[in-house]
Coordinates of C-alpha atoms in Angstrom, one line a residue:
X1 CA -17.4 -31.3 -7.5
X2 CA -15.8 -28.0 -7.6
X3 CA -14.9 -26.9 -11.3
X4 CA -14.1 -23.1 -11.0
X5 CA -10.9 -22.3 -9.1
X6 CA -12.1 -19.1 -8.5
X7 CA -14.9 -21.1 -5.9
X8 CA -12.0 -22.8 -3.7
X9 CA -11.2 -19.5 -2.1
X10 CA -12.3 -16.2 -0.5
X11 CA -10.4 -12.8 -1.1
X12 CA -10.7 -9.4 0.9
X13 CA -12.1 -6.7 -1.1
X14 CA -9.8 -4.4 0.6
X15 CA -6.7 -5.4 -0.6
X16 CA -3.9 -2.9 -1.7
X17 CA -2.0 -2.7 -5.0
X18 CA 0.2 -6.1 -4.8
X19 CA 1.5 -5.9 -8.8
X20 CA 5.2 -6.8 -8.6
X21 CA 4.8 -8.8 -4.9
X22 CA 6.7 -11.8 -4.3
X23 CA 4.5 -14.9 -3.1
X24 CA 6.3 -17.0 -0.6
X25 CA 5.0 -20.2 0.5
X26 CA 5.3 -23.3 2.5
X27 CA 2.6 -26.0 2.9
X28 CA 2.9 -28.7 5.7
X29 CA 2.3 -32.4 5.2
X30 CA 5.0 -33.0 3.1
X31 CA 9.2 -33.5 3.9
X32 CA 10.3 -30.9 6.3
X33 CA 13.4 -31.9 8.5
X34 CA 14.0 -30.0 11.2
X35 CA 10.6 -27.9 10.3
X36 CA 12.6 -25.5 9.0
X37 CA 10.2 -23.8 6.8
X38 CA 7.7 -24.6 9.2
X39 CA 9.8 -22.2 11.6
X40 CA 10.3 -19.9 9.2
X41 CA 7.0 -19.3 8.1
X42 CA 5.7 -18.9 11.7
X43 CA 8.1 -16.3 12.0
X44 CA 7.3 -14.3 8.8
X45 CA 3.4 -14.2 10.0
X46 CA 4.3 -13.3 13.3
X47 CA 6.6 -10.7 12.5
X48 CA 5.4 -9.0 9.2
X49 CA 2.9 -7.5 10.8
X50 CA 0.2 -7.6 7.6
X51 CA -3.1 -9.5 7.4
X52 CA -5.3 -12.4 5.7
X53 CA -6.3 -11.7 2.3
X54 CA -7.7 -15.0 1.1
X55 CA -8.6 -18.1 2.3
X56 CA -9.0 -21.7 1.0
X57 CA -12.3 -23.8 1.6
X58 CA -10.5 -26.6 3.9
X59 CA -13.4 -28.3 3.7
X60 CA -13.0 -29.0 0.2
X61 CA -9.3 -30.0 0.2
X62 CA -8.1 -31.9 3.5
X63 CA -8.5 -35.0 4.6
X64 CA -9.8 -35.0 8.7
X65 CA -9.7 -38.2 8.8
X66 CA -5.9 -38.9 8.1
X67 CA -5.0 -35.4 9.6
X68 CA -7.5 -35.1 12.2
X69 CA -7.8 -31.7 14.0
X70 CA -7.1 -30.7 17.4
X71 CA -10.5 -30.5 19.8
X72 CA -10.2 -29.4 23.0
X73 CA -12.5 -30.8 26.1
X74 CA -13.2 -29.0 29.5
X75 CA -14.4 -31.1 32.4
X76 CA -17.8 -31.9 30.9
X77 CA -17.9 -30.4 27.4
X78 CA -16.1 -30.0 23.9
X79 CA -14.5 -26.1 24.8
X80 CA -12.8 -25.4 21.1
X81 CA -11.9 -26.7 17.8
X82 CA -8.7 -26.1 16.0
X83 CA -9.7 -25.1 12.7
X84 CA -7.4 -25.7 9.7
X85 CA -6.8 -22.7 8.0
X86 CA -5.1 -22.3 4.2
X87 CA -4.7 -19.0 3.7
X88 CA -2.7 -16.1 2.3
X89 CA -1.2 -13.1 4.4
X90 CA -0.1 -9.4 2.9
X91 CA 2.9 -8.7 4.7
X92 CA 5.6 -6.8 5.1
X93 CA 9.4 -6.5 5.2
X94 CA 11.5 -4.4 7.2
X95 CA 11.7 -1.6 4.9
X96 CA 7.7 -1.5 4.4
X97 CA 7.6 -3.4 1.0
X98 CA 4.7 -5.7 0.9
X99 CA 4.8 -9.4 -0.2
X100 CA 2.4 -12.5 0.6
X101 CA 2.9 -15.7 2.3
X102 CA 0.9 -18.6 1.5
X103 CA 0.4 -21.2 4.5
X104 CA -1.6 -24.0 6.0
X105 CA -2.0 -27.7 5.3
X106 CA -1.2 -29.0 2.3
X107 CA -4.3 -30.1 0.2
X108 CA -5.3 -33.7 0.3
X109 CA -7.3 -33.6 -2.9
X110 CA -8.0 -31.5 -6.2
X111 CA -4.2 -30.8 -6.4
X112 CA -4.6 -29.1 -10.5
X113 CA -7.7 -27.3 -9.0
X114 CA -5.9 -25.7 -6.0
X115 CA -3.1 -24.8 -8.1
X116 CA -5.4 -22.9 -10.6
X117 CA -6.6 -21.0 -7.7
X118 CA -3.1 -20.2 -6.3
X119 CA -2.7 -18.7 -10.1
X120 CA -5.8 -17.2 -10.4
X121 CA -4.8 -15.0 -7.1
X122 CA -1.1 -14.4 -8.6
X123 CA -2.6 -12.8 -11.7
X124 CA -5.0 -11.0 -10.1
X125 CA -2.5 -9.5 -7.7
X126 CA 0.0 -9.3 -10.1
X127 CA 2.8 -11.4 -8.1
X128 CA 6.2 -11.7 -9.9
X129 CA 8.0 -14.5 -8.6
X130 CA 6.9 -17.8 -6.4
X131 CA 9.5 -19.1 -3.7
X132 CA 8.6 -22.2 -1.1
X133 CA 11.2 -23.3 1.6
X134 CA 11.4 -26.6 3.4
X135 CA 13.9 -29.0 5.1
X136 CA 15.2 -32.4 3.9
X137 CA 17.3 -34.6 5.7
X138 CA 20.8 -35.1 4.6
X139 CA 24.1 -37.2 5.9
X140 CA 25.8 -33.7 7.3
X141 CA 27.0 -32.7 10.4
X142 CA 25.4 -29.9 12.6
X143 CA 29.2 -28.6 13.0
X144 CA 29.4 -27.0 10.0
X145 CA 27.4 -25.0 7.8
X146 CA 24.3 -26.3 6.6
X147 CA 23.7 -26.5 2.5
X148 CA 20.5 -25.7 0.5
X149 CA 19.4 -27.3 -2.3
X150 CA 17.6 -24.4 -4.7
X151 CA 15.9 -24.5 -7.9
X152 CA 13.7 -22.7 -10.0
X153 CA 12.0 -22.1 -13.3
X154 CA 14.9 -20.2 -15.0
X155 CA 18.1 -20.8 -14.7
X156 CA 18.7 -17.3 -14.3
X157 CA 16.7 -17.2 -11.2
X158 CA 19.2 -19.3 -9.5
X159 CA 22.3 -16.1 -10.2
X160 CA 20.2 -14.5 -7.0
X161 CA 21.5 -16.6 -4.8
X162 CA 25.3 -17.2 -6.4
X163 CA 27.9 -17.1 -3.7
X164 CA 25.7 -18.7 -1.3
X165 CA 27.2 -22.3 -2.1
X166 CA 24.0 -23.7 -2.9
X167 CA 24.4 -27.6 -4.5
X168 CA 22.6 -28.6 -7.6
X169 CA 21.6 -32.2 -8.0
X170 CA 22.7 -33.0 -11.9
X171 CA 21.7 -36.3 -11.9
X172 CA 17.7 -37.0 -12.3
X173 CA 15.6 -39.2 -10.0
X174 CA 12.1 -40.2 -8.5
X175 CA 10.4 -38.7 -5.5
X176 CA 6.7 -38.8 -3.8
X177 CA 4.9 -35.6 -5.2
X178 CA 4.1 -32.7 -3.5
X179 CA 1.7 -29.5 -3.9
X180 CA 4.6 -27.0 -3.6
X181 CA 6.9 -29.0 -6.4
X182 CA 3.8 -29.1 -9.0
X183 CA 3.2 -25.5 -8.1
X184 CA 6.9 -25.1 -9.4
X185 CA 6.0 -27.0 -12.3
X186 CA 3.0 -25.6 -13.3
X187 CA 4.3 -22.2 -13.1
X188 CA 7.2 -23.2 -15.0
X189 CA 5.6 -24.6 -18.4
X190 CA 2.9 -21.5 -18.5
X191 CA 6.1 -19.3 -18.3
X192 CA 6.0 -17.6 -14.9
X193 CA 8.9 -17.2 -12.5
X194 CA 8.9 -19.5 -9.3
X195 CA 12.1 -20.9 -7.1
X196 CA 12.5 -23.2 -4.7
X197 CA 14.8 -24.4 -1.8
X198 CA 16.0 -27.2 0.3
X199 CA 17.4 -26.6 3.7
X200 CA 19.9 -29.8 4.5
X201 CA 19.2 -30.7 7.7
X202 CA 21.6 -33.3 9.9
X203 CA 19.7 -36.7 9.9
X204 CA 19.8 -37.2 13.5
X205 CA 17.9 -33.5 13.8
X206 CA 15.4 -34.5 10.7
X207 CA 12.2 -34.8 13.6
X208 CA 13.4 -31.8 15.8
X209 CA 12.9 -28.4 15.5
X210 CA 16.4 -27.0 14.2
X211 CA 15.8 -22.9 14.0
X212 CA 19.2 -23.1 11.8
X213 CA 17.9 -24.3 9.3
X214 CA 15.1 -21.8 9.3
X215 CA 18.2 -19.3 9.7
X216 CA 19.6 -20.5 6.6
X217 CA 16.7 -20.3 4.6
X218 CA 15.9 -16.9 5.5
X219 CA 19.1 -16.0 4.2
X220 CA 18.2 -17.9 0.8
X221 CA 14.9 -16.4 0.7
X222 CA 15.9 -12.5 1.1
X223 CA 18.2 -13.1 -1.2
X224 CA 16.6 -14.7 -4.5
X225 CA 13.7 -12.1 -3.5
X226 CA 14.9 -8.9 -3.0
X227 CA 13.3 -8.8 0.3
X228 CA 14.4 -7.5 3.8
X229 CA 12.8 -10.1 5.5
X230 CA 13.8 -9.6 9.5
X231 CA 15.7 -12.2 11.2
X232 CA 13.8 -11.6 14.6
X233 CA 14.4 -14.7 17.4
X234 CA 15.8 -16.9 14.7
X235 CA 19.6 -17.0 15.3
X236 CA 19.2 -16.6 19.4
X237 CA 16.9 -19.4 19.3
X238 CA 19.3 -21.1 17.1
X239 CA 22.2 -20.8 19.4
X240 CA 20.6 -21.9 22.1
X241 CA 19.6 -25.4 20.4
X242 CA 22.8 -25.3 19.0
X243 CA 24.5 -25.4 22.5
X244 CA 22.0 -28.2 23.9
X245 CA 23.1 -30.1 20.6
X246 CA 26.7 -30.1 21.6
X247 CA 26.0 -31.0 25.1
X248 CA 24.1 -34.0 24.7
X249 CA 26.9 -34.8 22.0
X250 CA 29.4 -34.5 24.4
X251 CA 28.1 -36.6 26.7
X252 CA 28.1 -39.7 24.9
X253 CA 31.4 -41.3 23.0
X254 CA 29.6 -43.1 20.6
X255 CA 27.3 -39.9 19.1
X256 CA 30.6 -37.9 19.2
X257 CA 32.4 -40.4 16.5
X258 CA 29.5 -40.3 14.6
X259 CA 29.6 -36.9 14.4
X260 CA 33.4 -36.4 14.1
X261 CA 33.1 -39.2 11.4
X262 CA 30.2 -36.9 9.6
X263 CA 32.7 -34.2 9.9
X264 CA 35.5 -35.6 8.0
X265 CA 33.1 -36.7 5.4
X266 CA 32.0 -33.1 5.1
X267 CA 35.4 -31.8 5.3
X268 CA 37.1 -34.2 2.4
X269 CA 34.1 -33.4 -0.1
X270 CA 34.2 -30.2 0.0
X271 CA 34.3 -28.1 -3.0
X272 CA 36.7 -25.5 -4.0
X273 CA 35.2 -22.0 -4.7
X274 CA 33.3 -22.1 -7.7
X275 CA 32.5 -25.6 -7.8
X276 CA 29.0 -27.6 -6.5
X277 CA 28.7 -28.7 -3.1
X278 CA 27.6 -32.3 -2.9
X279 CA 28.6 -34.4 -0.7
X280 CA 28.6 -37.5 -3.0
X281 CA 30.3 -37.7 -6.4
X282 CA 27.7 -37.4 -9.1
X283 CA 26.1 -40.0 -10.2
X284 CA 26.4 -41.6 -6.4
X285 CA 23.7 -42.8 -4.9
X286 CA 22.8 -40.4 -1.4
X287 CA 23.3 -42.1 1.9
X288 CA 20.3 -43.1 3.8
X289 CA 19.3 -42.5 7.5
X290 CA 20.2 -46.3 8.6
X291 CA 23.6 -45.9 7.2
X292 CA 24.7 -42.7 8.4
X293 CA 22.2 -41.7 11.4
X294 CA 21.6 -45.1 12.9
X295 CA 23.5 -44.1 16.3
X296 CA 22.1 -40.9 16.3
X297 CA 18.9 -42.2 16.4
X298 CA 19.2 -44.4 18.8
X299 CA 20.5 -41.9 20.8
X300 CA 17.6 -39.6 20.3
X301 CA 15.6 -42.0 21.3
X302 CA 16.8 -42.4 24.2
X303 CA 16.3 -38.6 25.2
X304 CA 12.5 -38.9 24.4
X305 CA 10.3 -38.0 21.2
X306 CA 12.7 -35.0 20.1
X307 CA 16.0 -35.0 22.2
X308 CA 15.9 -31.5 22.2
X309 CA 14.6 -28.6 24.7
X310 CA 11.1 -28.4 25.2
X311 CA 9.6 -25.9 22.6
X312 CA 7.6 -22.8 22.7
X313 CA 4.3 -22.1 20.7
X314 CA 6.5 -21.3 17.9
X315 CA 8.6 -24.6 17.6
X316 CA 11.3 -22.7 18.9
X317 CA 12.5 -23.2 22.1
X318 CA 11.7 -21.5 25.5
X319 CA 13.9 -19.4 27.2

């Protein structure tokens, strides 16, 4: 069994002075509706034109068997193998300042171990503030702006991203772990500065790819970090699904009084300025998929696996 963090990963000797970086991350096998920080991560490594500077052993932390790679066969023989990779990128923003995004799947195993070796690689590169991005599904409408959850070590941390109308739960509760939260965690009792946020993604559009919400955290993101992270294909490709969205809803009665139902719900909770943005009172328990998506999913299911345009290599979709 591997003891040493510093053995669950590989780093480039070549890499450039990082101190003061901000390490982005988003690791997928947990809750991401919409895949919006699936989207958005694709998009960072595809636009910030930087490079690899470590990698995890996969071997040592996934599962194959419950997450089984992607082989490919030609004719008569096995042609390529889609390897998992964990890894960190250098990148950069649009005004040339470097930062690093931390991607691939999320570890299946030695969870305290992997973690000591995400902060082994933040000291040594001298990275000043952690910030992962993901979607959850919430009883909203696509109609109006979308809401993200944040939180974050510090309190202060959270002033970044003031005026955004970002909703903060107050009441505490239970959830399934994941790798990104204990990072938060972890990083939060030795002292160190990490954030987090939540995308609110429409139920109906929780197993679609929903490039608003990667929009949205974008937005979020730049903000609590400083950085100016380009926006790239995001909001076209977000207008686009957008527009298919209201078609389909259109076209059916009974989807459009869910949604117009969804709206007034929005509309009647709504917050003054200055005040949280929950859509329940506190202390109210969150509505759940059957109650409020139930028609939207049968809907969706009626329009195949996604009810939305067929996607690109990206998740986002062709033009």
């Amino acid at each position: 069994m591997v003891l040493d963090p510093r053995e669950l990963y590989e780093v480039d000797s070549d890499v450039p002075d990082l101190n003061g970086a901000v390490l982005l991350h988003h690791l997928e096998g947990f809750m991401d509706a919409g895949s919006a920080g699936r989207l958005l991560a694709e998009h960072l490594a595809e636009s910030g034109g930087g490079r690899i500077v470590a990698r995890f052993d996969v071997d040592g932390l996934i599962d194959y068997r419950s997450r089984r790679p992607t082989m490919t066969y030609a004719v008569d023989h096995w042609a390529a193998y889609d390897k998992p990779e964990l890894v960190v990128r250098q990148l950069f923003d649009e005004e040339g300042t470097p930062f690093l995004l931390l991607t691939g799947p999320e570890p299946d195993r030695h969870w305290e171990l992997f973690i000591a070796a995400v902060r082994d690689l933040m000291d040594r590169w001298g990275v000043r503030l952690a910030v992962g991005f993901h979607g959850i599904p919430m009883g909203v409408p696509h109609t109006r702006p979308l809401g993200v959850v944040s939180h974050a070590t510090r309190t202060e941390l959270l002033d970044t991203v003031a005026g955004l109308g970002h909703p903060a739960f107050r009441d505490r509760f239970q959830v399934p772990g994941s790798v990104a939260a204990l990072l938060e965690l972890r990083l939060g009792e030795a002292g160190l500065d990490a954030m987090g946020f939540a995308a609110q993604v429409p139920h109906y559009l929780a197993q679609s790819s929903y490039p608003t919400a990667a929009v949205t955290l974008l937005e979020s993101v730049s903000r609590a970090t400083g950085l100016a992270l380009p926006s790239g294909g995001l909001p076209a490709a977000a207008e686009r699904v957008n527009i298919e969205i209201d078609r389909q809803v259109v076209e059916s009665a009974e989807v459009s009084d869910v949604v117009r139902a969804l709206e007034r719900q929005y509309d009647s909770s709504s917050p003054a300025p200055g005040t949280r943005g929950l859509l329940v009172e506190e202390g109210e328990a969150l509505p759940t998929a059957e109650e409020i998506g139930s028609e939207f999913e049968r809907f969706l299911a009626e329009q195949g696996p996604t009810g939305l345009p067929e996607q690109g290599p990206t998740g986002l979709p062709e033009q």
